[in-house]
Short mmCIF file of C-alpha atoms in Angstrom, two decimals:
data_model
loop_
_atom_site.label_atom_id
_atom_site.label_comp_id
_atom_site.label_asym_id
_atom_site.label_seq_id
_atom_site.Cartn_x
_atom_site.Cartn_y
_atom_site.Cartn_z
CA MET I 11 169.55 60.57 83.14
CA THR I 12 168.35 58.89 79.97
CA GLY I 13 168.49 62.21 78.12
CA ALA I 14 172.11 62.82 79.13
CA ILE I 15 173.13 59.37 77.94
CA TRP I 16 171.36 59.86 74.60
CA ASN I 17 172.94 63.28 74.25
CA LEU I 18 176.41 61.84 74.85
CA LEU I 19 175.76 58.99 72.40
CA LEU I 20 174.60 61.44 69.73
CA GLY I 21 177.70 63.55 70.35
CA LEU I 22 179.95 60.49 70.04
CA ALA I 23 178.14 59.45 66.85
CA TRP I 24 178.80 62.94 65.47
CA VAL I 25 182.51 62.59 66.28
CA LEU I 26 182.72 59.15 64.68
CA LEU I 27 180.85 60.15 61.55
CA SER I 28 182.80 63.39 61.07
CA GLY I 29 186.17 61.72 61.73
CA ASP I 30 187.40 64.70 63.77
CA PHE I 31 188.29 63.35 67.23
CA THR I 32 188.60 66.59 69.20
CA GLY I 33 186.90 67.89 72.31
CA LEU I 34 185.48 70.86 70.42
CA ASN I 35 183.92 68.56 67.82
CA LEU I 36 182.39 66.45 70.61
CA LEU I 37 180.91 69.63 72.09
CA VAL I 38 179.45 70.57 68.70
CA GLY I 39 178.01 67.07 68.38
CA MET I 40 176.45 67.30 71.82
CA VAL I 41 174.88 70.68 70.95
CA PHE I 42 173.36 69.18 67.80
CA GLY I 43 172.30 66.13 69.83
CA TYR I 44 170.64 68.42 72.38
CA ILE I 45 168.72 70.19 69.61
CA ALA I 46 167.58 66.82 68.25
CA LEU I 47 166.46 65.69 71.72
CA VAL I 48 164.54 68.94 72.24
CA LEU I 49 162.70 68.32 68.98
CA ILE I 50 161.74 64.72 69.80
CA GLU I 51 161.02 65.25 73.52
CA PRO I 52 157.21 65.51 73.10
CA GLN I 53 157.11 62.06 71.49
CA VAL I 54 159.47 60.24 73.90
CA ASN I 55 158.34 59.91 77.53
CA ALA I 56 161.85 59.04 78.77
CA LEU I 57 163.09 62.49 77.72
CA LYS I 58 160.46 64.50 79.62
CA GLY I 59 162.09 67.42 81.40
CA TYR I 60 165.60 66.84 79.99
CA PRO I 61 165.75 69.96 77.78
CA ALA I 62 164.77 72.20 80.70
CA ARG I 63 167.61 70.83 82.83
CA ILE I 64 170.49 71.95 80.63
CA PRO I 65 169.85 75.71 81.14
CA LEU I 66 169.59 75.03 84.91
CA ILE I 67 172.97 73.28 84.86
CA ILE I 68 174.59 76.11 82.90
CA ARG I 69 173.08 78.72 85.25
CA PHE I 70 174.27 76.73 88.30
CA LEU I 71 177.79 76.41 86.90
CA GLY I 72 177.92 80.19 86.36
CA PHE I 73 176.66 80.81 89.90
CA PHE I 74 179.12 78.33 91.42
CA MET I 75 182.08 79.73 89.47
CA LYS I 76 181.20 83.25 90.71
CA GLU I 77 181.04 81.98 94.31
CA LEU I 78 184.30 80.09 93.84
CA VAL I 79 186.15 83.15 92.52
CA GLN I 80 184.80 85.38 95.31
CA ALA I 81 185.79 82.87 98.00
CA ASN I 82 189.27 82.43 96.49
CA LEU I 83 189.80 86.19 96.37
CA ARG I 84 188.69 86.59 100.00
CA VAL I 85 191.02 83.83 101.22
CA ALA I 86 193.90 85.14 99.09
CA PHE I 87 193.38 88.67 100.41
CA ASP I 88 193.45 87.40 103.98
CA ILE I 89 196.66 85.50 103.31
CA VAL I 90 198.58 88.39 101.74
CA THR I 91 197.54 91.09 104.22
CA PRO I 92 199.55 91.01 107.47
CA PRO I 93 196.87 91.01 110.18
CA TRP I 94 194.55 88.12 109.48
CA HIS I 95 190.89 89.07 109.23
CA MET I 96 189.47 85.61 109.62
CA GLN I 97 187.09 84.74 112.43
CA PRO I 98 186.70 80.94 112.26
CA GLY I 99 183.70 79.16 113.68
CA VAL I 100 181.25 76.30 113.25
CA ILE I 101 177.61 76.76 112.27
CA ALA I 102 174.68 74.40 111.98
CA MET I 103 172.72 74.74 108.75
CA PRO I 104 169.28 73.13 108.42
CA LEU I 105 169.13 71.02 105.27
CA SER I 106 166.47 71.02 102.59
CA ALA I 107 168.25 68.08 100.93
CA ARG I 108 166.78 64.71 101.89
CA THR I 109 168.40 61.91 99.87
CA GLU I 110 171.95 60.66 100.37
CA MET I 111 172.97 61.94 96.94
CA GLU I 112 171.52 65.43 97.54
CA ILE I 113 173.18 65.74 100.96
CA THR I 114 176.51 64.51 99.57
CA MET I 115 176.38 66.96 96.67
CA VAL I 116 175.54 69.94 98.92
CA ALA I 117 178.26 69.00 101.43
CA ASN I 118 180.85 68.60 98.67
CA LEU I 119 179.93 71.90 97.01
CA ILE I 120 180.35 73.66 100.35
CA SER I 121 183.71 71.96 100.93
CA LEU I 122 184.90 72.86 97.42
CA THR I 123 184.41 76.54 98.16
CA PRO I 124 187.52 77.95 99.89
CA GLY I 125 186.88 79.13 103.42
CA THR I 126 184.15 76.60 104.22
CA LEU I 127 184.29 72.92 105.08
CA SER I 128 181.48 70.46 105.72
CA LEU I 129 182.17 68.68 108.99
CA ASP I 130 179.26 66.38 109.75
CA VAL I 131 175.60 65.61 109.14
CA SER I 132 173.26 65.08 112.08
CA ASP I 133 171.95 61.56 112.67
CA ASP I 134 168.47 62.55 111.48
CA ARG I 135 170.03 64.11 108.31
CA LYS I 136 168.36 67.46 108.87
CA VAL I 137 171.39 69.55 109.87
CA LEU I 138 174.80 70.03 108.25
CA TYR I 139 177.64 71.28 110.44
CA ILE I 140 180.03 73.60 108.61
CA HIS I 141 183.35 75.15 109.61
CA ALA I 142 183.70 78.66 108.20
CA MET I 143 186.94 80.60 108.00
CA PHE I 144 185.08 83.93 107.98
CA LEU I 145 182.19 83.99 110.42
CA ASP I 146 181.76 87.78 110.51
CA ASP I 147 178.04 87.62 109.76
CA GLU I 148 176.56 84.20 110.55
CA GLU I 149 173.17 84.95 108.97
CA GLU I 150 174.71 86.16 105.71
CA LEU I 151 176.88 83.04 105.52
CA ARG I 152 173.87 80.83 106.21
CA ARG I 153 171.88 82.69 103.52
CA ASN I 154 174.66 82.23 100.96
CA LEU I 155 174.99 78.52 101.75
CA LYS I 156 171.21 78.03 101.57
CA GLU I 157 171.23 79.75 98.16
CA MET I 158 173.90 77.31 96.98
CA GLU I 159 171.89 74.39 98.36
CA HIS I 160 168.68 75.64 96.71
CA ARG I 161 170.36 76.04 93.30
CA ALA I 162 172.00 72.61 93.57
CA LEU I 163 168.71 70.93 94.51
CA GLU I 164 167.00 72.53 91.50
CA LEU I 165 169.14 70.24 89.36
CA PHE I 166 167.60 67.14 90.94
CA ARG I 167 163.95 68.17 91.04
#
């Protein structure tokens, strides 16, 4: 977290020093700040692991956007075609996430994807109950959701 704060501060310093208060200039400043943090990471213990996290975040965002577009297209197709193809149902998915923040993030990512909704977490926090609009292949759905969970948890570890 310290690296992200320093990156943001370096980006804001870039904006202030350049005098160009635009979002694009802030992005440029944050890229230059990231490069500076990568260069000083070996000397600053608080920055350990920060440079490796940014590519993970970018890769996760690409993965999640792909999943989001596919889910939107599937729901839209089902809406515009006369006989509905949905087969709704509830599944229980074992969780690899352990902390409150990890479980919350996984549950919210699943709920953000059209066609799925997180319903509840078991009392022992080991199972997430999910309502799925398309439960054609339960194992495939579970595999896809576990892949999303695995990629999201990579960001924390």
